[in-house]
XYZ file of C-alpha atoms in Angstrom:
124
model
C 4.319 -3.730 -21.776
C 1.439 -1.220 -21.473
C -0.644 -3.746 -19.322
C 2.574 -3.513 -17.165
C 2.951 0.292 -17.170
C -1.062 0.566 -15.994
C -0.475 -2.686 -13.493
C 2.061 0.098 -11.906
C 0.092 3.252 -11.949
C -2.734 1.403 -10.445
C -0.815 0.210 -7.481
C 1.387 3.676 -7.305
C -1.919 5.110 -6.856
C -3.119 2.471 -4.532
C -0.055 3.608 -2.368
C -1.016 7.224 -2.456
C -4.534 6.608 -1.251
C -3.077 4.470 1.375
C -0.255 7.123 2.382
C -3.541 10.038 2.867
C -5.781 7.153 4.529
C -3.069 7.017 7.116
C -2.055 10.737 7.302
C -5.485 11.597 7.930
C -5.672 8.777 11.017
C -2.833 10.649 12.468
C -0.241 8.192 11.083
C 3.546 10.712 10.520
C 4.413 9.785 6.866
C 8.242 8.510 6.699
C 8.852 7.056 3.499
C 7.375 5.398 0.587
C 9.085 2.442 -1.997
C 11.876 2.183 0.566
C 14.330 -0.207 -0.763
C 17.383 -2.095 1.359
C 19.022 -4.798 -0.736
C 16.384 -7.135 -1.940
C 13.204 -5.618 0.316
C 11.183 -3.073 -0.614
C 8.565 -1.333 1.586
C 5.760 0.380 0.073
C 4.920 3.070 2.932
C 6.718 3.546 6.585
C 5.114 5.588 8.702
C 5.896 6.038 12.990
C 2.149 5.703 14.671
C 2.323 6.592 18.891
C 5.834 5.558 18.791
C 5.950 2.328 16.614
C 7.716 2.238 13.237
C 4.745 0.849 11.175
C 5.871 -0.807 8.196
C 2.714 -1.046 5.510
C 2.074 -3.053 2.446
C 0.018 -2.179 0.234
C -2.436 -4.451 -1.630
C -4.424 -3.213 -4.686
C -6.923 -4.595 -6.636
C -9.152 -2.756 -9.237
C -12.683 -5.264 -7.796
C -13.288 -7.415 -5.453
C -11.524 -11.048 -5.781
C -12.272 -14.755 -3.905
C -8.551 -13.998 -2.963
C -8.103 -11.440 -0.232
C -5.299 -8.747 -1.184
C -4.361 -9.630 2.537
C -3.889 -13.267 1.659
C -1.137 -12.193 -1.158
C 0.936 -11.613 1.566
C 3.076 -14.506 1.421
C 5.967 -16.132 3.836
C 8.389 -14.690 1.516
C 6.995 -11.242 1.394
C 6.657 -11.079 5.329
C 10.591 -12.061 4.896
C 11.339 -9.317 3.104
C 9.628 -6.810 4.784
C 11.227 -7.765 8.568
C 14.554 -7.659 6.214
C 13.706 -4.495 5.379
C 12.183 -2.909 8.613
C 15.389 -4.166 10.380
C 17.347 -2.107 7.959
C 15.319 0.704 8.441
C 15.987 1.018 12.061
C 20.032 0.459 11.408
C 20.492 2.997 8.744
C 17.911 5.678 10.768
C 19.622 4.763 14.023
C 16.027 4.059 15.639
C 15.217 2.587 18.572
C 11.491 1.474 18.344
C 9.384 -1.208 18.083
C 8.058 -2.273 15.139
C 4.556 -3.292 13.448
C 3.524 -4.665 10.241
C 0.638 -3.329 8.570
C -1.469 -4.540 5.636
C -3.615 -1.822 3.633
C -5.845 -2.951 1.116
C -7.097 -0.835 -1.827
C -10.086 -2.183 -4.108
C -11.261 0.138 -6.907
C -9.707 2.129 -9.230
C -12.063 5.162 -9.304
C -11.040 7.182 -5.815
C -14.649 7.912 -5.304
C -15.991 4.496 -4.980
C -12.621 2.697 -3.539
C -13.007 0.976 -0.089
C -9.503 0.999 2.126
C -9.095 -1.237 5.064
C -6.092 -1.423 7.501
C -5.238 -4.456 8.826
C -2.973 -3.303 12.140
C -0.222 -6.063 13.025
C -0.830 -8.245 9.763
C 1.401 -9.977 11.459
C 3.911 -10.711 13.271
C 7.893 -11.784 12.243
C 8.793 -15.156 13.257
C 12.070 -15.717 10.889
């Protein structure tokens, strides 16, 4: 249960360094853990008139695996589920792009953040 509880703060922190990497790119901050029905989104954020939906992929060092690569079929489902909602229940009208930000380190001092613009792109 406690390795859960510090799994969490790790990647709730993740998403904060994320949300100020952007902010300070001149990204305008939305929302963050934005849920609609199963989807969740982990930062939304409207970037020269694009909705820009971000995951967020933490990892406390460096792994073979890319946190980009965690991104699964499933997940991109689930995030075009939940972008489309977005736009419905904030009566938007914009295009949209998915964005991957990864997070490796725990110590905010020696973390390196990269943003992947249009991760990819919704085929479902």
């Amino acid at each position: 249960m406690e390795k859960k509880l510090q799994a969490l703060s790790f990647g709730r922190k993740a998403e904060q360094a994320a949300q100020k990497f952007l902010i300070d790119k001149g990204y305008l901050f939305l929302a963050a853990n934005w849920r609609y029905y199963k989807s969740e989104i982990d930062l939304i954020f409207e970037h020269q008139k694009t909705l820009v939906i971000v995951e967020v992929k933490a990892r406390s060092e460096s792994f073979l695996i890319s946190p980009l690569d965690a991104v699964d079929a499933k997940k991109m489902k689930m995030l075009v589920l939940g972008a489309n909602g977005y736009l419905e229940t904030h009566k938007l009208d914009l295009p949209i792009r998915f964005d991957v930000v990864t997070v490796v380190g725990e110590n905010p001092e020696n973390q390196t953040i990269e943003h992947t613009q249009e991760a990819f792109h919704p085929f479902f």
